Amino acid sequence: MVLYIEASDETMTNRLLERGKSSGRVDDNEETIKKRLETFHQVTKPVIDHYAAQNKLKMVDSEQHPDEVFADVKCILEGKPSN
């Protein structure tokens, strides 16, 4: 089983830009984030598709409240249906 916690590019960009305000990381800027997301999608999409085709992929929507994300992940790891 593969667990994939999905977030939109917009959400990831916003989260990384917010992190950059306190992390001191110079690579948390829009241009670099865009390139990192492009690379992520190019490399990850075929892997996600592969496991989805085998019915071995479990996805969690990280756009939810963090407590809901945690509950969904916990259910998956415990082999229970998500709420």
PDB file of N, CA and C in Angstrom:
ATOM      1  N   MET A   1       0.837  -1.170   0.000  1.00  0.00           N
ATOM      2  CA  MET A   1       0.000   0.000   0.000  1.00  0.00           C
ATOM      3  C   MET A   1       0.892   1.247   0.000  1.00  0.00           C
ATOM      4  N   VAL A   2       0.458   2.217  -0.777  1.00  0.00           N
ATOM      5  CA  VAL A   2       1.152   3.501  -0.857  1.00  0.00           C
ATOM      6  C   VAL A   2       0.190   4.577  -0.373  1.00  0.00           C
ATOM      7  N   LEU A   3       0.665   5.395   0.531  1.00  0.00           N
ATOM      8  CA  LEU A   3      -0.131   6.499   1.052  1.00  0.00           C
ATOM      9  C   LEU A   3       0.344   7.790   0.394  1.00  0.00           C
ATOM     10  N   TYR A   4      -0.590   8.486  -0.227  1.00  0.00           N
ATOM     11  CA  TYR A   4      -0.274   9.739  -0.910  1.00  0.00           C
ATOM     12  C   TYR A   4      -1.132  10.842  -0.316  1.00  0.00           C
ATOM     13  N   ILE A   5      -0.500  11.811   0.302  1.00  0.00           N
ATOM     14  CA  ILE A   5      -1.212  12.942   0.882  1.00  0.00           C
ATOM     15  C   ILE A   5      -1.141  14.073  -0.135  1.00  0.00           C
ATOM     16  N   GLU A   6      -2.289  14.330  -0.736  1.00  0.00           N
ATOM     17  CA  GLU A   6      -2.370  15.229  -1.882  1.00  0.00           C
ATOM     18  C   GLU A   6      -2.696  16.662  -1.457  1.00  0.00           C
ATOM     19  N   ALA A   7      -2.046  17.604  -2.127  1.00  0.00           N
ATOM     20  CA  ALA A   7      -2.327  19.034  -1.936  1.00  0.00           C
ATOM     21  C   ALA A   7      -2.212  19.711  -3.294  1.00  0.00           C
ATOM     22  N   SER A   8      -3.011  20.732  -3.498  1.00  0.00           N
ATOM     23  CA  SER A   8      -2.941  21.462  -4.763  1.00  0.00           C
ATOM     24  C   SER A   8      -1.622  22.242  -4.830  1.00  0.00           C
ATOM     25  N   ASP A   9      -1.227  22.588  -6.034  1.00  0.00           N
ATOM     26  CA  ASP A   9      -0.018  23.395  -6.201  1.00  0.00           C
ATOM     27  C   ASP A   9      -0.163  24.737  -5.482  1.00  0.00           C
ATOM     28  N   GLU A  10      -1.361  25.290  -5.529  1.00  0.00           N
ATOM     29  CA  GLU A  10      -1.598  26.570  -4.855  1.00  0.00           C
ATOM     30  C   GLU A  10      -1.396  26.438  -3.348  1.00  0.00           C
ATOM     31  N   THR A  11      -1.935  25.384  -2.771  1.00  0.00           N
ATOM     32  CA  THR A  11      -1.766  25.163  -1.333  1.00  0.00           C
ATOM     33  C   THR A  11      -0.302  24.941  -0.991  1.00  0.00           C
ATOM     34  N   MET A  12       0.377  24.120  -1.779  1.00  0.00           N
ATOM     35  CA  MET A  12       1.797  23.861  -1.502  1.00  0.00           C
ATOM     36  C   MET A  12       2.619  25.140  -1.617  1.00  0.00           C
ATOM     37  N   THR A  13       2.336  25.933  -2.631  1.00  0.00           N
ATOM     38  CA  THR A  13       3.058  27.197  -2.800  1.00  0.00           C
ATOM     39  C   THR A  13       2.832  28.093  -1.595  1.00  0.00           C
ATOM     40  N   ASN A  14       1.593  28.239  -1.190  1.00  0.00           N
ATOM     41  CA  ASN A  14       1.282  29.086  -0.035  1.00  0.00           C
ATOM     42  C   ASN A  14       1.951  28.580   1.230  1.00  0.00           C
ATOM     43  N   ARG A  15       1.929  27.284   1.441  1.00  0.00           N
ATOM     44  CA  ARG A  15       2.560  26.710   2.638  1.00  0.00           C
ATOM     45  C   ARG A  15       4.066  26.933   2.627  1.00  0.00           C
ATOM     46  N   LEU A  16       4.681  26.738   1.473  1.00  0.00           N
ATOM     47  CA  LEU A  16       6.132  26.921   1.385  1.00  0.00           C
ATOM     48  C   LEU A  16       6.531  28.383   1.511  1.00  0.00           C
ATOM     49  N   LEU A  17       5.745  29.266   0.938  1.00  0.00           N
ATOM     50  CA  LEU A  17       6.030  30.700   1.089  1.00  0.00           C
ATOM     51  C   LEU A  17       5.888  31.122   2.551  1.00  0.00           C
ATOM     52  N   GLU A  18       4.894  30.578   3.221  1.00  0.00           N
ATOM     53  CA  GLU A  18       4.704  30.877   4.648  1.00  0.00           C
ATOM     54  C   GLU A  18       5.881  30.330   5.457  1.00  0.00           C
ATOM     55  N   ARG A  19       6.313  29.114   5.130  1.00  0.00           N
ATOM     56  CA  ARG A  19       7.460  28.526   5.817  1.00  0.00           C
ATOM     57  C   ARG A  19       8.695  29.390   5.617  1.00  0.00           C
ATOM     58  N   GLY A  20       8.834  29.930   4.409  1.00  0.00           N
ATOM     59  CA  GLY A  20      10.003  30.748   4.097  1.00  0.00           C
ATOM     60  C   GLY A  20      10.118  31.999   4.937  1.00  0.00           C
ATOM     61  N   LYS A  21       9.014  32.471   5.466  1.00  0.00           N
ATOM     62  CA  LYS A  21       9.045  33.675   6.301  1.00  0.00           C
ATOM     63  C   LYS A  21       9.809  33.460   7.605  1.00  0.00           C
ATOM     64  N   SER A  22       9.808  32.226   8.084  1.00  0.00           N
ATOM     65  CA  SER A  22      10.464  31.959   9.368  1.00  0.00           C
ATOM     66  C   SER A  22      11.639  30.994   9.275  1.00  0.00           C
ATOM     67  N   SER A  23      11.745  30.271   8.151  1.00  0.00           N
ATOM     68  CA  SER A  23      12.782  29.233   8.062  1.00  0.00           C
ATOM     69  C   SER A  23      14.146  29.771   7.676  1.00  0.00           C
ATOM     70  N   GLY A  24      14.152  30.913   7.006  1.00  0.00           N
ATOM     71  CA  GLY A  24      15.419  31.439   6.516  1.00  0.00           C
ATOM     72  C   GLY A  24      15.901  30.744   5.254  1.00  0.00           C
ATOM     73  N   ARG A  25      15.081  29.876   4.681  1.00  0.00           N
ATOM     74  CA  ARG A  25      15.473  29.164   3.462  1.00  0.00           C
ATOM     75  C   ARG A  25      15.333  30.100   2.275  1.00  0.00           C
ATOM     76  N   VAL A  26      16.403  30.263   1.543  1.00  0.00           N
ATOM     77  CA  VAL A  26      16.373  31.143   0.378  1.00  0.00           C
ATOM     78  C   VAL A  26      15.646  30.517  -0.805  1.00  0.00           C
ATOM     79  N   ASP A  27      15.450  29.185  -0.762  1.00  0.00           N
ATOM     80  CA  ASP A  27      14.779  28.519  -1.878  1.00  0.00           C
ATOM     81  C   ASP A  27      13.256  28.477  -1.713  1.00  0.00           C
ATOM     82  N   ASP A  28      12.729  29.071  -0.671  1.00  0.00           N
ATOM     83  CA  ASP A  28      11.282  29.169  -0.512  1.00  0.00           C
ATOM     84  C   ASP A  28      10.790  30.462  -1.144  1.00  0.00           C
ATOM     85  N   ASN A  29      10.926  30.528  -2.468  1.00  0.00           N
ATOM     86  CA  ASN A  29      10.431  31.665  -3.244  1.00  0.00           C
ATOM     87  C   ASN A  29       9.604  31.102  -4.402  1.00  0.00           C
ATOM     88  N   GLU A  30       8.764  31.938  -4.986  1.00  0.00           N
ATOM     89  CA  GLU A  30       7.802  31.431  -5.984  1.00  0.00           C
ATOM     90  C   GLU A  30       8.462  30.756  -7.175  1.00  0.00           C
ATOM     91  N   GLU A  31       9.546  31.328  -7.678  1.00  0.00           N
ATOM     92  CA  GLU A  31      10.201  30.747  -8.861  1.00  0.00           C
ATOM     93  C   GLU A  31      10.748  29.355  -8.558  1.00  0.00           C
ATOM     94  N   THR A  32      11.434  29.225  -7.449  1.00  0.00           N
ATOM     95  CA  THR A  32      12.013  27.931  -7.087  1.00  0.00           C
ATOM     96  C   THR A  32      10.927  26.917  -6.742  1.00  0.00           C
ATOM     97  N   ILE A  33       9.900  27.364  -6.045  1.00  0.00           N
ATOM     98  CA  ILE A  33       8.799  26.470  -5.687  1.00  0.00           C
ATOM     99  C   ILE A  33       8.125  25.940  -6.946  1.00  0.00           C
ATOM    100  N   LYS A  34       7.918  26.797  -7.930  1.00  0.00           N
ATOM    101  CA  LYS A  34       7.293  26.371  -9.182  1.00  0.00           C
ATOM    102  C   LYS A  34       8.115  25.274  -9.850  1.00  0.00           C
ATOM    103  N   LYS A  35       9.436  25.438  -9.891  1.00  0.00           N
ATOM    104  CA  LYS A  35      10.308  24.427 -10.489  1.00  0.00           C
ATOM    105  C   LYS A  35      10.269  23.126  -9.688  1.00  0.00           C
ATOM    106  N   ARG A  36      10.267  23.248  -8.361  1.00  0.00           N
ATOM    107  CA  ARG A  36      10.213  22.050  -7.520  1.00  0.00           C
ATOM    108  C   ARG A  36       8.906  21.304  -7.722  1.00  0.00           C
ATOM    109  N   LEU A  37       7.798  22.029  -7.851  1.00  0.00           N
ATOM    110  CA  LEU A  37       6.509  21.379  -8.077  1.00  0.00           C
ATOM    111  C   LEU A  37       6.456  20.701  -9.442  1.00  0.00           C
ATOM    112  N   GLU A  38       7.017  21.330 -10.466  1.00  0.00           N
ATOM    113  CA  GLU A  38       7.059  20.711 -11.795  1.00  0.00           C
ATOM    114  C   GLU A  38       7.836  19.398 -11.741  1.00  0.00           C
ATOM    115  N   THR A  39       8.980  19.420 -11.081  1.00  0.00           N
ATOM    116  CA  THR A  39       9.793  18.208 -10.937  1.00  0.00           C
ATOM    117  C   THR A  39       9.034  17.150 -10.147  1.00  0.00           C
ATOM    118  N   PHE A  40       8.404  17.575  -9.069  1.00  0.00           N
ATOM    119  CA  PHE A  40       7.616  16.646  -8.250  1.00  0.00           C
ATOM    120  C   PHE A  40       6.551  15.942  -9.102  1.00  0.00           C
ATOM    121  N   HIS A  41       5.812  16.710  -9.890  1.00  0.00           N
ATOM    122  CA  HIS A  41       4.751  16.114 -10.707  1.00  0.00           C
ATOM    123  C   HIS A  41       5.322  15.185 -11.783  1.00  0.00           C
ATOM    124  N   GLN A  42       6.408  15.574 -12.409  1.00  0.00           N
ATOM    125  CA  GLN A  42       7.006  14.739 -13.458  1.00  0.00           C
ATOM    126  C   GLN A  42       7.478  13.400 -12.899  1.00  0.00           C
ATOM    127  N   VAL A  43       8.048  13.427 -11.717  1.00  0.00           N
ATOM    128  CA  VAL A  43       8.619  12.222 -11.131  1.00  0.00           C
ATOM    129  C   VAL A  43       7.557  11.394 -10.405  1.00  0.00           C
ATOM    130  N   THR A  44       6.625  12.060  -9.759  1.00  0.00           N
ATOM    131  CA  THR A  44       5.662  11.374  -8.904  1.00  0.00           C
ATOM    132  C   THR A  44       4.447  10.845  -9.652  1.00  0.00           C
ATOM    133  N   LYS A  45       3.958  11.559 -10.642  1.00  0.00           N
ATOM    134  CA  LYS A  45       2.738  11.163 -11.353  1.00  0.00           C
ATOM    135  C   LYS A  45       2.800   9.733 -11.882  1.00  0.00           C
ATOM    136  N   PRO A  46       3.876   9.322 -12.539  1.00  0.00           N
ATOM    137  CA  PRO A  46       3.932   7.930 -13.013  1.00  0.00           C
ATOM    138  C   PRO A  46       3.897   6.909 -11.869  1.00  0.00           C
ATOM    139  N   VAL A  47       4.492   7.238 -10.752  1.00  0.00           N
ATOM    140  CA  VAL A  47       4.486   6.328  -9.599  1.00  0.00           C
ATOM    141  C   VAL A  47       3.075   6.218  -9.030  1.00  0.00           C
ATOM    142  N   ILE A  48       2.416   7.361  -8.876  1.00  0.00           N
ATOM    143  CA  ILE A  48       1.044   7.384  -8.371  1.00  0.00           C
ATOM    144  C   ILE A  48       0.133   6.580  -9.309  1.00  0.00           C
ATOM    145  N   ASP A  49       0.264   6.818 -10.611  1.00  0.00           N
ATOM    146  CA  ASP A  49      -0.550   6.087 -11.599  1.00  0.00           C
ATOM    147  C   ASP A  49      -0.296   4.582 -11.527  1.00  0.00           C
ATOM    148  N   HIS A  50       0.955   4.194 -11.356  1.00  0.00           N
ATOM    149  CA  HIS A  50       1.324   2.778 -11.276  1.00  0.00           C
ATOM    150  C   HIS A  50       0.616   2.097 -10.108  1.00  0.00           C
ATOM    151  N   TYR A  51       0.701   2.684  -8.934  1.00  0.00           N
ATOM    152  CA  TYR A  51       0.085   2.075  -7.762  1.00  0.00           C
ATOM    153  C   TYR A  51      -1.435   2.180  -7.783  1.00  0.00           C
ATOM    154  N   ALA A  52      -1.962   3.236  -8.368  1.00  0.00           N
ATOM    155  CA  ALA A  52      -3.415   3.362  -8.506  1.00  0.00           C
ATOM    156  C   ALA A  52      -3.954   2.244  -9.404  1.00  0.00           C
ATOM    157  N   ALA A  53      -3.246   1.948 -10.484  1.00  0.00           N
ATOM    158  CA  ALA A  53      -3.667   0.891 -11.408  1.00  0.00           C
ATOM    159  C   ALA A  53      -3.679  -0.478 -10.736  1.00  0.00           C
ATOM    160  N   GLN A  54      -2.866  -0.637  -9.717  1.00  0.00           N
ATOM    161  CA  GLN A  54      -2.810  -1.899  -8.976  1.00  0.00           C
ATOM    162  C   GLN A  54      -3.721  -1.892  -7.748  1.00  0.00           C
ATOM    163  N   ASN A  55      -4.500  -0.836  -7.589  1.00  0.00           N
ATOM    164  CA  ASN A  55      -5.370  -0.677  -6.414  1.00  0.00           C
ATOM    165  C   ASN A  55      -4.582  -0.734  -5.108  1.00  0.00           C
ATOM    166  N   LYS A  56      -3.372  -0.198  -5.132  1.00  0.00           N
ATOM    167  CA  LYS A  56      -2.520  -0.169  -3.936  1.00  0.00           C
ATOM    168  C   LYS A  56      -2.313   1.254  -3.412  1.00  0.00           C
ATOM    169  N   LEU A  57      -3.055   2.193  -3.964  1.00  0.00           N
ATOM    170  CA  LEU A  57      -2.874   3.597  -3.603  1.00  0.00           C
ATOM    171  C   LEU A  57      -3.995   4.062  -2.687  1.00  0.00           C
ATOM    172  N   LYS A  58      -3.617   4.680  -1.595  1.00  0.00           N
ATOM    173  CA  LYS A  58      -4.562   5.320  -0.687  1.00  0.00           C
ATOM    174  C   LYS A  58      -4.221   6.807  -0.684  1.00  0.00           C
ATOM    175  N   MET A  59      -5.229   7.629  -0.975  1.00  0.00           N
ATOM    176  CA  MET A  59      -5.003   9.068  -1.046  1.00  0.00           C
ATOM    177  C   MET A  59      -5.743   9.778   0.073  1.00  0.00           C
ATOM    178  N   VAL A  60      -5.112  10.828   0.586  1.00  0.00           N
ATOM    179  CA  VAL A  60      -5.716  11.677   1.597  1.00  0.00           C
ATOM    180  C   VAL A  60      -5.646  13.114   1.088  1.00  0.00           C
ATOM    181  N   ASP A  61      -6.751  13.802   1.202  1.00  0.00           N
ATOM    182  CA  ASP A  61      -6.835  15.195   0.773  1.00  0.00           C
ATOM    183  C   ASP A  61      -6.323  16.098   1.893  1.00  0.00           C
ATOM    184  N   SER A  62      -5.195  16.730   1.684  1.00  0.00           N
ATOM    185  CA  SER A  62      -4.621  17.584   2.723  1.00  0.00           C
ATOM    186  C   SER A  62      -5.223  18.982   2.744  1.00  0.00           C
ATOM    187  N   GLU A  63      -6.211  19.217   1.895  1.00  0.00           N
ATOM    188  CA  GLU A  63      -6.895  20.504   1.903  1.00  0.00           C
ATOM    189  C   GLU A  63      -7.883  20.574   3.081  1.00  0.00           C
ATOM    190  N   GLN A  64      -8.119  19.445   3.702  1.00  0.00           N
ATOM    191  CA  GLN A  64      -9.011  19.380   4.855  1.00  0.00           C
ATOM    192  C   GLN A  64      -8.331  19.999   6.078  1.00  0.00           C
ATOM    193  N   HIS A  65      -9.104  20.114   7.154  1.00  0.00           N
ATOM    194  CA  HIS A  65      -8.553  20.544   8.438  1.00  0.00           C
ATOM    195  C   HIS A  65      -7.504  19.510   8.868  1.00  0.00           C
ATOM    196  N   PRO A  66      -6.414  19.944   9.506  1.00  0.00           N
ATOM    197  CA  PRO A  66      -5.368  18.990   9.923  1.00  0.00           C
ATOM    198  C   PRO A  66      -5.885  17.818  10.757  1.00  0.00           C
ATOM    199  N   ASP A  67      -6.877  18.038  11.595  1.00  0.00           N
ATOM    200  CA  ASP A  67      -7.431  16.937  12.388  1.00  0.00           C
ATOM    201  C   ASP A  67      -8.092  15.886  11.493  1.00  0.00           C
ATOM    202  N   GLU A  68      -8.730  16.334  10.414  1.00  0.00           N
ATOM    203  CA  GLU A  68      -9.363  15.403   9.480  1.00  0.00           C
ATOM    204  C   GLU A  68      -8.308  14.631   8.685  1.00  0.00           C
ATOM    205  N   VAL A  69      -7.235  15.318   8.299  1.00  0.00           N
ATOM    206  CA  VAL A  69      -6.142  14.637   7.602  1.00  0.00           C
ATOM    207  C   VAL A  69      -5.566  13.550   8.502  1.00  0.00           C
ATOM    208  N   PHE A  70      -5.313  13.904   9.752  1.00  0.00           N
ATOM    209  CA  PHE A  70      -4.771  12.936  10.709  1.00  0.00           C
ATOM    210  C   PHE A  70      -5.705  11.743  10.857  1.00  0.00           C
ATOM    211  N   ALA A  71      -7.002  12.011  11.006  1.00  0.00           N
ATOM    212  CA  ALA A  71      -7.979  10.930  11.176  1.00  0.00           C
ATOM    213  C   ALA A  71      -8.000  10.017   9.958  1.00  0.00           C
ATOM    214  N   ASP A  72      -7.950  10.597   8.762  1.00  0.00           N
ATOM    215  CA  ASP A  72      -7.946   9.784   7.540  1.00  0.00           C
ATOM    216  C   ASP A  72      -6.690   8.920   7.449  1.00  0.00           C
ATOM    217  N   VAL A  73      -5.543   9.507   7.755  1.00  0.00           N
ATOM    218  CA  VAL A  73      -4.282   8.747   7.722  1.00  0.00           C
ATOM    219  C   VAL A  73      -4.328   7.624   8.746  1.00  0.00           C
ATOM    220  N   LYS A  74      -4.800   7.930   9.931  1.00  0.00           N
ATOM    221  CA  LYS A  74      -4.888   6.921  10.990  1.00  0.00           C
ATOM    222  C   LYS A  74      -5.779   5.760  10.558  1.00  0.00           C
ATOM    223  N   CYS A  75      -6.922   6.061   9.967  1.00  0.00           N
ATOM    224  CA  CYS A  75      -7.823   5.008   9.492  1.00  0.00           C
ATOM    225  C   CYS A  75      -7.155   4.129   8.445  1.00  0.00           C
ATOM    226  N   ILE A  76      -6.460   4.755   7.524  1.00  0.00           N
ATOM    227  CA  ILE A  76      -5.770   3.988   6.478  1.00  0.00           C
ATOM    228  C   ILE A  76      -4.716   3.069   7.094  1.00  0.00           C
ATOM    229  N   LEU A  77      -3.915   3.614   7.996  1.00  0.00           N
ATOM    230  CA  LEU A  77      -2.850   2.816   8.606  1.00  0.00           C
ATOM    231  C   LEU A  77      -3.395   1.696   9.480  1.00  0.00           C
ATOM    232  N   GLU A  78      -4.568   1.915  10.044  1.00  0.00           N
ATOM    233  CA  GLU A  78      -5.189   0.879  10.880  1.00  0.00           C
ATOM    234  C   GLU A  78      -6.061  -0.065  10.066  1.00  0.00           C
ATOM    235  N   GLY A  79      -6.188   0.198   8.759  1.00  0.00           N
ATOM    236  CA  GLY A  79      -6.978  -0.661   7.899  1.00  0.00           C
ATOM    237  C   GLY A  79      -8.471  -0.489   8.052  1.00  0.00           C
ATOM    238  N   LYS A  80      -8.888   0.666   8.559  1.00  0.00           N
ATOM    239  CA  LYS A  80     -10.308   0.941   8.752  1.00  0.00           C
ATOM    240  C   LYS A  80     -10.797   1.882   7.657  1.00  0.00           C
ATOM    241  N   PRO A  81     -12.099   1.879   7.373  1.00  0.00           N
ATOM    242  CA  PRO A  81     -12.637   2.856   6.409  1.00  0.00           C
ATOM    243  C   PRO A  81     -12.497   4.260   6.975  1.00  0.00           C
ATOM    244  N   SER A  82     -12.202   5.224   6.099  1.00  0.00           N
ATOM    245  CA  SER A  82     -12.079   6.604   6.566  1.00  0.00           C
ATOM    246  C   SER A  82     -13.451   7.175   6.828  1.00  0.00           C
ATOM    247  N   ASN A  83     -13.467   8.184   7.677  1.00  0.00           N
ATOM    248  CA  ASN A  83     -14.739   8.808   8.075  1.00  0.00           C
ATOM    249  C   ASN A  83     -15.327   9.644   6.988  1.00  0.00           C
TER     250      ASN A  83
END
